Structures are given as C-alpha cells and as structure tokens.
CSV table of C-alpha atoms and ligand atoms in Angstrom, one decimal:
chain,number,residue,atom,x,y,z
A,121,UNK,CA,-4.9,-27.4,9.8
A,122,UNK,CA,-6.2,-24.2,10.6
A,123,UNK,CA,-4.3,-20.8,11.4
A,124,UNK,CA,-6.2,-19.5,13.3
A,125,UNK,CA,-6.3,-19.1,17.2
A,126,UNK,CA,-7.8,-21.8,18.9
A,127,UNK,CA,-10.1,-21.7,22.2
A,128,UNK,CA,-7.2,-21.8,24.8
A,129,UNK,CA,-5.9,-18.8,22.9
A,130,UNK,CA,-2.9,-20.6,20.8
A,131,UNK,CA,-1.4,-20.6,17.3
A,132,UNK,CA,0.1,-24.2,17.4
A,133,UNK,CA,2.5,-23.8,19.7
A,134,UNK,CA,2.3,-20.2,20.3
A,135,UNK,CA,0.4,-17.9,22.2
A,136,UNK,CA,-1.5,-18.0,25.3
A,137,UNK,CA,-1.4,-15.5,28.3
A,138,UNK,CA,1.2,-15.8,30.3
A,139,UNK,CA,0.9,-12.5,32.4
A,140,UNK,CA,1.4,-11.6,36.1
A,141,UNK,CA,-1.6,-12.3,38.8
A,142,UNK,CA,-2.0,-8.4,39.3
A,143,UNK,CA,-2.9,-8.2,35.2
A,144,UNK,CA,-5.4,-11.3,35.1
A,145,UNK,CA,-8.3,-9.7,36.4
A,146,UNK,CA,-8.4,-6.8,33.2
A,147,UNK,CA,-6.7,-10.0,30.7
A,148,UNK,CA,-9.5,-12.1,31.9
A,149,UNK,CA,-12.3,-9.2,31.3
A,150,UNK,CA,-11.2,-8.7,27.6
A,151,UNK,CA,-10.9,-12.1,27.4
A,152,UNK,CA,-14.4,-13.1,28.3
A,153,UNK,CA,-16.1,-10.1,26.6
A,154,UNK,CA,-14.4,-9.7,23.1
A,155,UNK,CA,-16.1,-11.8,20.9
A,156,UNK,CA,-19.6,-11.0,22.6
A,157,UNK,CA,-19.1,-7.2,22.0
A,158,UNK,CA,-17.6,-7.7,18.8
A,159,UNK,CA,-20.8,-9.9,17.8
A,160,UNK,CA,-23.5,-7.0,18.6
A,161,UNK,CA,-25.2,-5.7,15.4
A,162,UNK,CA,-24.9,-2.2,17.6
A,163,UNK,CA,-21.3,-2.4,18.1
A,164,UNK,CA,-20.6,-3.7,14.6
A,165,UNK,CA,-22.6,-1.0,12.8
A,166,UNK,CA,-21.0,1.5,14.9
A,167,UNK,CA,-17.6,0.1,13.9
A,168,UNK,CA,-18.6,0.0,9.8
A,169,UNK,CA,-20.2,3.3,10.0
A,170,UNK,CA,-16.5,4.8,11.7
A,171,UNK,CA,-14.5,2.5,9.3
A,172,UNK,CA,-16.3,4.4,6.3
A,173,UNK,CA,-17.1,8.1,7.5
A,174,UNK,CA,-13.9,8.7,9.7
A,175,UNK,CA,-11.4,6.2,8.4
A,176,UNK,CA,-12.1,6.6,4.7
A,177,UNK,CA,-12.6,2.7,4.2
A,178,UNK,CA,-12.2,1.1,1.6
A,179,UNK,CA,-9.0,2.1,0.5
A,180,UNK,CA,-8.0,1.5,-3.0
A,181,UNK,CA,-6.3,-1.8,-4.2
A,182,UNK,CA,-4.7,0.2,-7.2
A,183,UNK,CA,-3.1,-1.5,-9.7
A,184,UNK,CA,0.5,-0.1,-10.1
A,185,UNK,CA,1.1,0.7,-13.4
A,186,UNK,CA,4.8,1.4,-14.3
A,187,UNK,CA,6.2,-1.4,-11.4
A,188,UNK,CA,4.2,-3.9,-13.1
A,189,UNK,CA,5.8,-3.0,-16.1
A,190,UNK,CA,9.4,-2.9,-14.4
A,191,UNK,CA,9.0,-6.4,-13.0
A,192,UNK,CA,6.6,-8.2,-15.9
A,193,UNK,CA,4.2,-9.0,-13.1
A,194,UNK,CA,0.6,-7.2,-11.8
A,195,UNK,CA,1.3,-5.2,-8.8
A,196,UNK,CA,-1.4,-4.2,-6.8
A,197,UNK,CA,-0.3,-2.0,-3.6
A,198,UNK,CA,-3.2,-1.8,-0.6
A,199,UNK,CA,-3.5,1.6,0.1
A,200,UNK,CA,-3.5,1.5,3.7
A,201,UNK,CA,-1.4,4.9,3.9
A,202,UNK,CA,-4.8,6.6,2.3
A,203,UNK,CA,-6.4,5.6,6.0
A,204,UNK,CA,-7.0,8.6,8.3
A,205,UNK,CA,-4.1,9.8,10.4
A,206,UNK,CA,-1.7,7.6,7.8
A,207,UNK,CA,-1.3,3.7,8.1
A,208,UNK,CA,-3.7,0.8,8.7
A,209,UNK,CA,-3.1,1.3,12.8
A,210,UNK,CA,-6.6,3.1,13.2
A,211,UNK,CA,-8.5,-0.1,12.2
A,212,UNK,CA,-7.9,-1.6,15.9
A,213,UNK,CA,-8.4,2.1,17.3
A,214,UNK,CA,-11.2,2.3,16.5
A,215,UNK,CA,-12.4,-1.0,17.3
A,216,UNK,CA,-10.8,-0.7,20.8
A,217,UNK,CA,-12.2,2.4,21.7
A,218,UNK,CA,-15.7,1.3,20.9
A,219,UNK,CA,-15.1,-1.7,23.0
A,220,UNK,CA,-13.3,0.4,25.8
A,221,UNK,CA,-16.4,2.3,25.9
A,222,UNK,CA,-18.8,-1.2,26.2
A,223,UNK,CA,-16.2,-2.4,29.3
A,224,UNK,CA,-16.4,1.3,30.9
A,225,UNK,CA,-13.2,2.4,30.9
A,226,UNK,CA,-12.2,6.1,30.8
A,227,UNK,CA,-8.3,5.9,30.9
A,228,UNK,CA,-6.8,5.0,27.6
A,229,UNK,CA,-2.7,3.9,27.3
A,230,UNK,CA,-0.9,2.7,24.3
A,231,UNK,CA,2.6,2.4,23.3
A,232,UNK,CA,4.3,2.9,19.8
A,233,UNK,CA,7.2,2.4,18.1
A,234,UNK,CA,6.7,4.5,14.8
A,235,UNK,CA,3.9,6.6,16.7
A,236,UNK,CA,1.5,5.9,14.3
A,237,UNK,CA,-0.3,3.7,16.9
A,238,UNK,CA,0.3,6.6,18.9
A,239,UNK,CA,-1.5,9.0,16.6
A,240,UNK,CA,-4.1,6.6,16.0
A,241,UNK,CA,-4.9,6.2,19.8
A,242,UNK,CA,-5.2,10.0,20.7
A,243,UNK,CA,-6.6,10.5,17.5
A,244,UNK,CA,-9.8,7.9,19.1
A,245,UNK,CA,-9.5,9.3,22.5
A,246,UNK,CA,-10.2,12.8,20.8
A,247,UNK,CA,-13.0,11.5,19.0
A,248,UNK,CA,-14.4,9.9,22.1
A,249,UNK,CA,-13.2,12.9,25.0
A,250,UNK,CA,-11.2,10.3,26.7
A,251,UNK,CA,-7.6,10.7,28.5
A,252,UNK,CA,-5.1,9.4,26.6
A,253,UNK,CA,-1.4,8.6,27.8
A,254,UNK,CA,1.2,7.0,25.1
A,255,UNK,CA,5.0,5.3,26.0
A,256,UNK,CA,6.9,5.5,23.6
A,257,UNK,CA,11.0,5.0,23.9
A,258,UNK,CA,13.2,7.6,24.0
A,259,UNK,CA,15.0,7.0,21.0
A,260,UNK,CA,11.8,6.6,18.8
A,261,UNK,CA,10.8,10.0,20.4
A,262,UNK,CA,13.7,11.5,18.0
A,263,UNK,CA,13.3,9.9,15.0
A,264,UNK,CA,9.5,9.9,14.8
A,265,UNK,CA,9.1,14.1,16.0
A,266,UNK,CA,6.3,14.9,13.8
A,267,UNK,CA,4.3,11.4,15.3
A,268,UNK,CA,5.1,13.2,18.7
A,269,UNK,CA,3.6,16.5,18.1
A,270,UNK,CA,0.8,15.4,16.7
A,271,UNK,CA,-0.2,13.1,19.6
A,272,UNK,CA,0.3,16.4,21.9
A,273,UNK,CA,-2.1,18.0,19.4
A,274,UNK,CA,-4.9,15.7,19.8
A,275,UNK,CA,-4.1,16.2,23.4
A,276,UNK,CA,-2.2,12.8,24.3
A,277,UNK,CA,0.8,12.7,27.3
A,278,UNK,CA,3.6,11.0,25.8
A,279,UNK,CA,5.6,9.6,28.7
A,280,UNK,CA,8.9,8.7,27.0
A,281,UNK,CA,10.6,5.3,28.3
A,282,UNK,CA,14.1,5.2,29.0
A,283,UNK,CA,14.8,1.9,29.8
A,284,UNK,CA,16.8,-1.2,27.0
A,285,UNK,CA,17.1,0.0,23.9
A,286,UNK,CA,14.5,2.9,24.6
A,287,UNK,CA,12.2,1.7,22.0
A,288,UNK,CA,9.4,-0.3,20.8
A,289,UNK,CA,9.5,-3.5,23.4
A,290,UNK,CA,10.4,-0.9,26.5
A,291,UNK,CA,7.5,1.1,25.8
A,292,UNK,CA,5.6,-1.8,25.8
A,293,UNK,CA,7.0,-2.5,29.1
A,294,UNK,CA,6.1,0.8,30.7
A,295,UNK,CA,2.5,0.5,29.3
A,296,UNK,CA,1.5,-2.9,30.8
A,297,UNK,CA,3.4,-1.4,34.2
A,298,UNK,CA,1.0,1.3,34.1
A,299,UNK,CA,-1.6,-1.3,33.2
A,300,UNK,CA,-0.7,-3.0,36.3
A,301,UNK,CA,-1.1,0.0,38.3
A,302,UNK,CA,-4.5,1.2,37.7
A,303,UNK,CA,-6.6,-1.4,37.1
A,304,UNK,CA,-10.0,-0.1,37.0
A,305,UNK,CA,-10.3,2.0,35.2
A,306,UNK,CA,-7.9,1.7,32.5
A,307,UNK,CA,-8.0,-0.1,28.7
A,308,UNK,CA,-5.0,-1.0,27.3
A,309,UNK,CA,-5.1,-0.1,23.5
A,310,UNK,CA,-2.3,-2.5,22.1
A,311,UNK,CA,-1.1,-1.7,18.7
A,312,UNK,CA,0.1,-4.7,16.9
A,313,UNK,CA,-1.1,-8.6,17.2
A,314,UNK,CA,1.2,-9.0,20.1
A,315,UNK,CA,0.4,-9.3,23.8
A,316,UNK,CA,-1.8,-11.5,25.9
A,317,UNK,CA,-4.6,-13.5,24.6
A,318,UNK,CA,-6.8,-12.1,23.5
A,319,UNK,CA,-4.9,-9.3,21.7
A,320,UNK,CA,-3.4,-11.3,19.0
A,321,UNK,CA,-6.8,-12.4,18.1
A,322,UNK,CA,-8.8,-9.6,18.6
A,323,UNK,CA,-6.6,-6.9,16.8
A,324,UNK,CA,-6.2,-9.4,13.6
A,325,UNK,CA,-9.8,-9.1,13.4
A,326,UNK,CA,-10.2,-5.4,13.4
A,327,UNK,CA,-7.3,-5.4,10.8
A,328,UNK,CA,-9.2,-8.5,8.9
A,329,UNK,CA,-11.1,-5.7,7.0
A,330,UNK,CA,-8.0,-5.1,4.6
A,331,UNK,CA,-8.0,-8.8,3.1
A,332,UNK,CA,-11.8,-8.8,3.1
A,333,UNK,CA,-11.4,-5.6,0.9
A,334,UNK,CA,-8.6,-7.1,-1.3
A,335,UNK,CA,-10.6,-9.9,-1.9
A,336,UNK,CA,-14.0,-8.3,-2.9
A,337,UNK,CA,-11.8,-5.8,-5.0
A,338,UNK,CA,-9.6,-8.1,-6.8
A,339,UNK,CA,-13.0,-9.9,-7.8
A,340,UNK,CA,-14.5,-6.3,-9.7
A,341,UNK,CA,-10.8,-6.1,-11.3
A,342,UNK,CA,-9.9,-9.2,-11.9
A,343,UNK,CA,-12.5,-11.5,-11.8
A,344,UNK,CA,-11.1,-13.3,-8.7
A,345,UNK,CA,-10.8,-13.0,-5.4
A,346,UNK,CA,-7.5,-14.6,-5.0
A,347,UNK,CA,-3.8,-13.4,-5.5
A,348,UNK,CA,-1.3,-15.4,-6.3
A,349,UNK,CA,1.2,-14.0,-3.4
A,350,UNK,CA,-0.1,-11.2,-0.6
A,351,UNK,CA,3.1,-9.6,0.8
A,352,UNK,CA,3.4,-7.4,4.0
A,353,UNK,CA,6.2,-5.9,6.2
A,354,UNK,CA,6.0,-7.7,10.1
A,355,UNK,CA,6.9,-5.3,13.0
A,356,UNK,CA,4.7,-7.2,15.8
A,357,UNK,CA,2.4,-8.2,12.5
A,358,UNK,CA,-0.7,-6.0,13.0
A,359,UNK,CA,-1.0,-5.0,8.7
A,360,UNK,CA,0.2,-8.6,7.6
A,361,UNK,CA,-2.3,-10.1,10.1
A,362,UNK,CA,-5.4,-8.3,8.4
A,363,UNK,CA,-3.7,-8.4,4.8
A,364,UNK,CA,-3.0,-12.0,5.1
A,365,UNK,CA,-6.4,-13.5,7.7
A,366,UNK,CA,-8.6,-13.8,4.3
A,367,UNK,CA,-6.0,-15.9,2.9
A,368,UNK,CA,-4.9,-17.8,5.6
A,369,UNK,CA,-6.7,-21.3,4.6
A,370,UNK,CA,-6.5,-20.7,0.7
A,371,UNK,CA,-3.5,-22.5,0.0
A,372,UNK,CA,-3.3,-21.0,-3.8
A,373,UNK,CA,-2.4,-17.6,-2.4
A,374,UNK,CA,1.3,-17.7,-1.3
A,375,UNK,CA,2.0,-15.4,1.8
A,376,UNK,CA,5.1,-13.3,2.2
A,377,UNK,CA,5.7,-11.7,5.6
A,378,UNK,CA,9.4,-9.2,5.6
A,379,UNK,CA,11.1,-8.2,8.5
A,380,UNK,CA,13.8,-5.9,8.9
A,381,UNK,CA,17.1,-7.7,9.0
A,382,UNK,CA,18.6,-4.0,10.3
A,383,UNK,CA,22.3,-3.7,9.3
A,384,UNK,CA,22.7,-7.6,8.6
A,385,UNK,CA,21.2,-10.4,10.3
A,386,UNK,CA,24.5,-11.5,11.5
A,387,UNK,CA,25.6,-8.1,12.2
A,388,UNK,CA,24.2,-8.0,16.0
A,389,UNK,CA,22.2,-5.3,15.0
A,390,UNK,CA,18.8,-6.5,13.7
A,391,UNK,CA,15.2,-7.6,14.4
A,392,UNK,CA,15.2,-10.4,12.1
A,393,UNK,CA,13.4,-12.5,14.8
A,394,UNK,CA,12.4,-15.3,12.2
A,395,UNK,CA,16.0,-15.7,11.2
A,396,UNK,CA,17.0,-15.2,15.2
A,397,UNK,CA,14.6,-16.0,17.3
A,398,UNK,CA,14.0,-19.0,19.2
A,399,UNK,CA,10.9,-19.5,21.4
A,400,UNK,CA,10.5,-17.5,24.6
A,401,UNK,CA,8.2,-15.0,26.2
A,402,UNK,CA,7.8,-11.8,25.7
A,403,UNK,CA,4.7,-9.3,26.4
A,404,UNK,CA,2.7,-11.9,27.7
A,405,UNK,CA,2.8,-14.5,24.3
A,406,UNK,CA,4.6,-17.2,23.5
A,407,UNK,CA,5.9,-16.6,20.2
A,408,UNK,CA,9.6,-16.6,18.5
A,409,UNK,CA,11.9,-14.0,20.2
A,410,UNK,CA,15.5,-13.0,19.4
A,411,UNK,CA,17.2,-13.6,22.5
A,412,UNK,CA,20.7,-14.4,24.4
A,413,UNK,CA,21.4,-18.2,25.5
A,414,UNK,CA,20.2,-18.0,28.7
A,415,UNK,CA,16.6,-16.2,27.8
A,416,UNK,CA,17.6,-12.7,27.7
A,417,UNK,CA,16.0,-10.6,25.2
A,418,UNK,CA,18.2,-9.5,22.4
A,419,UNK,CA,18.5,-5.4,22.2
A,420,UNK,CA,16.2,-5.3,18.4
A,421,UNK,CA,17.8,-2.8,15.8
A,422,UNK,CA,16.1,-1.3,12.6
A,423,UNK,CA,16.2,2.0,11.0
A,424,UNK,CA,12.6,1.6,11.1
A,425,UNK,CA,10.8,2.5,14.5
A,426,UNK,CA,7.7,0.1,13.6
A,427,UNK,CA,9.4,-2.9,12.5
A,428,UNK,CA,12.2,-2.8,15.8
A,429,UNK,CA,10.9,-4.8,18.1
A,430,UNK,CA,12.4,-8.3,19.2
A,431,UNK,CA,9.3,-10.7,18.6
A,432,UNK,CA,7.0,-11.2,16.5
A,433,UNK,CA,3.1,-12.0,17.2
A,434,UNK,CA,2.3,-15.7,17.8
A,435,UNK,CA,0.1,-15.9,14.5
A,436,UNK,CA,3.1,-15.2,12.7
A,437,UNK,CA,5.3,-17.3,14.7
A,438,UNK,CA,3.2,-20.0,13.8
A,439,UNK,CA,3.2,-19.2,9.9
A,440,UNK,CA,6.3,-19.3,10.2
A,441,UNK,CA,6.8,-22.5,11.9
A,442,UNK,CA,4.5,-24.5,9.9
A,443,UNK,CA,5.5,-23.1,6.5
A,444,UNK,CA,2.5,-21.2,6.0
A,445,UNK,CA,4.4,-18.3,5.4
A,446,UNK,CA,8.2,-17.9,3.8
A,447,UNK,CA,9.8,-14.9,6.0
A,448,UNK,CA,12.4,-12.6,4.1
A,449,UNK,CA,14.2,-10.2,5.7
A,450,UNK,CA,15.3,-7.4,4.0
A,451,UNK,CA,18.1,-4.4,5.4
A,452,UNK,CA,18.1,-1.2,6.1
A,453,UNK,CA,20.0,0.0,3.1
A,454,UNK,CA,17.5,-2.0,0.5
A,455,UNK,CA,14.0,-0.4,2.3
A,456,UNK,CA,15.6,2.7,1.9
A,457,UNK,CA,16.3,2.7,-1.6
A,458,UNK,CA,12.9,1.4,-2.3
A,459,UNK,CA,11.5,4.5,-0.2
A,460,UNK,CA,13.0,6.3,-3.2
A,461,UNK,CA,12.6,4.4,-5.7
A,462,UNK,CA,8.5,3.5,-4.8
A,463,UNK,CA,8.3,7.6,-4.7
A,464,UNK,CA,10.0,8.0,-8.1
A,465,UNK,CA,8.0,5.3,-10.0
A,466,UNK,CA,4.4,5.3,-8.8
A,467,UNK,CA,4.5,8.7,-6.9
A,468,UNK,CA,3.9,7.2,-3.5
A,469,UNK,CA,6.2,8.2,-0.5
A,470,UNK,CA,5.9,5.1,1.5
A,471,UNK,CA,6.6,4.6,5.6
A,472,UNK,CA,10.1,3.0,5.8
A,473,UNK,CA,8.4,0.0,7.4
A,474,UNK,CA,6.2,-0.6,4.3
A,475,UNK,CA,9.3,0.4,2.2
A,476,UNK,CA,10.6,-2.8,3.1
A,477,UNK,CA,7.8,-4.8,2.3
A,478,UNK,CA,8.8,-3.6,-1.5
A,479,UNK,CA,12.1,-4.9,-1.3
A,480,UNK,CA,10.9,-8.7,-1.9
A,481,UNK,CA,10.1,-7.5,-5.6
A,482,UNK,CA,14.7,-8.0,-6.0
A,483,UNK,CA,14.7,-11.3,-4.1
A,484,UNK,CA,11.7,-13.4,-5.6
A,485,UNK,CA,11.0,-14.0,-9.4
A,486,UNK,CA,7.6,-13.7,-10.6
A,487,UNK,CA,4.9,-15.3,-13.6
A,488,UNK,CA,4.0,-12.5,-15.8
A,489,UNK,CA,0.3,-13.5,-14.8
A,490,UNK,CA,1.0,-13.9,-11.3
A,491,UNK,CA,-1.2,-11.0,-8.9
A,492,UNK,CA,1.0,-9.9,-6.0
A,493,UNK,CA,-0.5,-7.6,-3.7
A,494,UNK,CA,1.5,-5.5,-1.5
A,495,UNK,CA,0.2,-4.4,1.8
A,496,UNK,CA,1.1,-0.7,1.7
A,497,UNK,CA,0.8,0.2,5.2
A,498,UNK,CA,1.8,3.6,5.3
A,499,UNK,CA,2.8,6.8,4.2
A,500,UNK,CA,6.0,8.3,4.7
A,501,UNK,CA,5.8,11.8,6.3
A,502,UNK,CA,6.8,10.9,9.2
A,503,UNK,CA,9.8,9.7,8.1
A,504,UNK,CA,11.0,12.6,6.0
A,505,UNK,CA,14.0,13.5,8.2
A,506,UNK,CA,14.9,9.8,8.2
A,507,UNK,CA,14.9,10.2,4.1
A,508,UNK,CA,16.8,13.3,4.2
A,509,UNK,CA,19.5,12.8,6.4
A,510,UNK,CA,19.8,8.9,4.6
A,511,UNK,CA,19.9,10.9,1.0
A,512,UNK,CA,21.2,14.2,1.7
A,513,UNK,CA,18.3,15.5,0.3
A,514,UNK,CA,18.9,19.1,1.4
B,264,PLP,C1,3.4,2.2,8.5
B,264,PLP,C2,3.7,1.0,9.4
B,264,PLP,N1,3.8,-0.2,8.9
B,264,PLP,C3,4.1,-1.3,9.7
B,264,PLP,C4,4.2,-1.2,11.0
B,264,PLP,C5,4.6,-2.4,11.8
B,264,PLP,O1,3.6,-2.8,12.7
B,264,PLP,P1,2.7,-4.1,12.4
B,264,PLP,O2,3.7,-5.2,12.1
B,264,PLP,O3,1.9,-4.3,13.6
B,264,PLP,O4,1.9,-3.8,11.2
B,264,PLP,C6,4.1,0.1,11.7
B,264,PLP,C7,4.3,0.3,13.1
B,264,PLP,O5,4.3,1.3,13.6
B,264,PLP,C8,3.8,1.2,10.8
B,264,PLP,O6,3.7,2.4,11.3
C-alpha cells in the first residue's frame, strides 16, 4: 500500500479537487505544471541553493540531552524553529514563489493562522519584489501581533477576515474568494498540505526536505537512518507531512501526528478533527472534518492559532484511516506547560503548536534504545504574550 498521492490526486479515500468552475482554470494550471517545474535541474538548483543560503538548511537534528535523561529514551528534536523567519513554513515559500515566477504570476495571496505562513510569504515576495496580500482572521490578528507587524514590515497587506470563527479556515475562505476574483494574474501560496490537488502533494514535497535531512543525519549519529517513532504536531499537516514523507513506507519507524484537543475533545471547544471529524469537504479536499449532522463545519478552537483549523490534510486523513499513523490529541493546558517546561530543560522556547507535539512524551512509554524524533517546528516569539498572560509571567 502506498501513502502517497496517487495520479487522480487521492490519499485512499481522500483528496481530489473539488473546487468551483470559476477556480479550475488556475487549479488545472498548477495541476498540469507542478511536477514539470519541480523536475528542472534549473528550478531545483535554484530551490537548494535558497534552501541553503537564505533558509539556513540543514537545520540540526540535536540530540536533547537532559529530556533524554528525564524520559530514559534518545530525544532528538528537528530544529525547524532555527529556519529563517522561525518555523519550517518557508520551505513551500520558497518553492512556490520560484514556481509562481515559472507560471508568471505577479500577485501573490496567502492566508495564516499563526502568521508564520504569513511571514514566510511576504518574506518571499520581498525577496522576489512581488505584491503580497495575507487573510488572516480577526481573532488570530490579536493573538499573533508581532506575526502582523512583521508582515507590514516586509511590506505585506494583511486584510483581516471577519467572518466564522475569524480564524484559520475563514481566512482560507477569503483567500480562495480573492483567488476566484483575479484569476490571471494571481498565485495562490497555500500554507499547509490542504486545499485542492495539487497542494497537498506539492507542499509535502517542498517540506520532504526535513525527513530527507533526519534520515541522512541520524545515519552520521547513529549509524542509521531510521527512528524508531517520528512525532509532529498536525494543524492542516504541512511540518508532519515533510517530517514523516521519508518514513511513510518504512513500517519500522512508528509515526505520531498530535492535534490540539483545545479545552477537551468533548468540551465543544476543540480541533481534535481525528477524534471528531467525519468525512466532508472543506477547502477543496476531501479529508476528515469536524462538523455538525447535517454537514456544517464545526467552529475549531485551540489556544494555538496554527493548529485551529477544522480539517486536516487528506494525507493525514488517510494515515489516519488506514492506521498508518496513531493521532493523539493533546489540550491546551498540557502544550502549555511543555512550552515551559521544553524552555526550562533544553533552553528552547518552542511555538505553542510545536509545544504540543512535546506533550506525547506523558502519554506514550518508551524503550531506553528507542530514537524518537520530534519535529520542532517552531520557535516561540510569537507567542510570548500568549505565555505571559497563561503564566503571569510579569
Ligand atoms: C510553528 C508551527 N507549527 C505548526 C503549525 C501547523 O501547521 P502545519 O500543520 O501545516 O505544520 C504552524 C502553523 O502556523 C506553525 O506556525
């Protein structure tokens, strides 16, 4: 069985594109080009060169010292929050742009949740001198201010959406209307492995660099390429996508995928979508989806801005459904204490999304010669007033 997406653009059941006549025409273009661009030496030594000199690929796998010790187990934690502009989102950037730039386009829109896809967007369109225009939900807008200004500072319009829950999936919304709207001369830069066919695929590719990294590193350290668990915290699934695609068809490495279960998965407020959801459409996909009896999308809740959305990406989905995968979910309350407690033992303030992604280190018992590599996608500035209000710390 293979994980992977197939030629008609599904994960087992999931995927697809199941989009609106007006949006085929640009779907179709992507769809039709991806691969090919992707292919060209030109493109892909442009991409390596960027990955290395701008990015600052690789980023360490370091082995974590004293939470090894603490749990009798080797940690190693993926240093994605070491990545230029702060979290593995600027591995599709900058694969999108440079394709953006192949298909002609000189209009760039994104949505975010956290606003590190934000950031990572204008931070490309800077680097290119292209316009750059980012939806992002109202209620995101206040909890992610220093993600704001800095996308006004690399001189991005953030056009706030005010619709649902005014955040992740209703910035989403606004971007694809926009989408919709100008058609010719706009790419859509989507920031997770959600969407439309090809998006799912083609973002877990630019993200495949992390596992391809792990696996090369864990061979200089420990004289293998493969872990015995790779774990990663799923918003729409971009970082587990690349930190898991290596792995996908080595069944020795167990795979790990947390969501945030918010409050409580049974407290209404949640986005615990593997718990939750059942299948439905959103954003184009076909793909699990937390939603009401009669198809209405569940409002998503999580203190984190990247990991509150109602879906999850049809890869996952489909790890999910076939086993692949075992999905935790983990509250708001336990990522937060590991947001302190990751700072205090290994010195690393992580993104409450990643911080998460820590928590499975309570809720799953370990070999003392078992290698579990954490995803750590990123770092946790732009959370600080999140922290200090949650811990008084002032
Ligand atoms: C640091 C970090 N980790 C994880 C996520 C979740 O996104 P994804 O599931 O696509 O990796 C985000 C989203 O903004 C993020 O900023």
């Amino acid at each position: 069985m293979s994980y992977n997406v197939n030629e008609k653009g599904f994960y087992g059941d999931f995927g697809g594109a199941f989009i609106p006549e007006m949006l085929y025409p640009n779907v179709e273009e992507l769809r039709q080009n991806y691969l090919k661009i992707m292919q060209e030496p030109e493109f892909q030594k442009e991409f390596q060169q960027l990955l290395v000199d701008y990015v600052g690929r690789p980023t360490p796998l370091y082995f974590a010292k004293r939470l090894s010790a603490l749990y009798n187990t080797k940690i190693y934690l993926k240093r994605e929050d070491l990545c230029h502009t702060g979290a593995h989102k600027i591995n599709n950037t900058i694969g999108q742009i440079l394709l953006a730039k192949k298909l002609g386009k000189t209009r760039i829109i994104a949505e975010t949740g956290a606003g590190q896809h934000g950031v990572a967007t204008a931070t490309v369109c800077a680097l290119m001198g292209l316009e750059c225009i980012v939806y992002m939900g109202e209620i995101d807008i206040k909890r992610q201010a220093p993600n704001v200004a800095r996308m006004k500072m690399l001189g991005a319009e953030v056009r706030p959406a005010t619709s649902g829950s005014k955040t992740l999936k209703d910035a989403t919304n606004e971007a694809i209307r926009d989408w919709i709207n100008n058609p010719e001369n706009t790419y859509y830069i989507i920031g997770s492995v959600v969407g439309p066919h090809p998006y799912p695929d083609m973002v877990a590719r630019f993200q495949a660099v992390i596992s391809s990294e792990i696996k090369h590193q864990l061979l200089e350290k420990e004289n293998r390429e493969n872990p015995d668990y790779v774990i990663a915290c799923v918003g729409g699934g971009s970082n587990a996508a690349g930190a898991f695609y290596h792995f996908l068809d080595k069944k020795v490495v167990k795979i790990i995928a947390v969501e945030a279960a918010g409050k409580g998965i049974e407290t209404g407020e949640s986005a615990a979508t593997s718990a939750l959801g059942k299948i439905g459409i959103i954003h184009g996909s076909k793909t699990l989806l937390m939603q009401t009896d009669d198809g209405q999308i569940t409002e998503p809740y999580s203190i984190s801005a990247g990991l509150d959305y109602p879906g999850v990406g049809p890869m996952h989905a489909n790890l999910f459904q076939t086993k692949r995968a075992e999905f935790l979910s983990i509250t708001d309350d336990e990522a937060m204490k590991w947001g302190l407690k990751l700072s205090k033992t290994e010195g690393i303030i992580p993104a409450i999304e990643t911080a998460h992604a820590f928590a499975v280190l309570d809720k799953k018992k370990f070999q003392p010669s078992d290698i579990v590599v954490i995803n750590l996608s990123g770092r946790g500035d732009k959370d600080l007033n999140t922290y200090i209000d949650y811990f008084k710390l002032t």
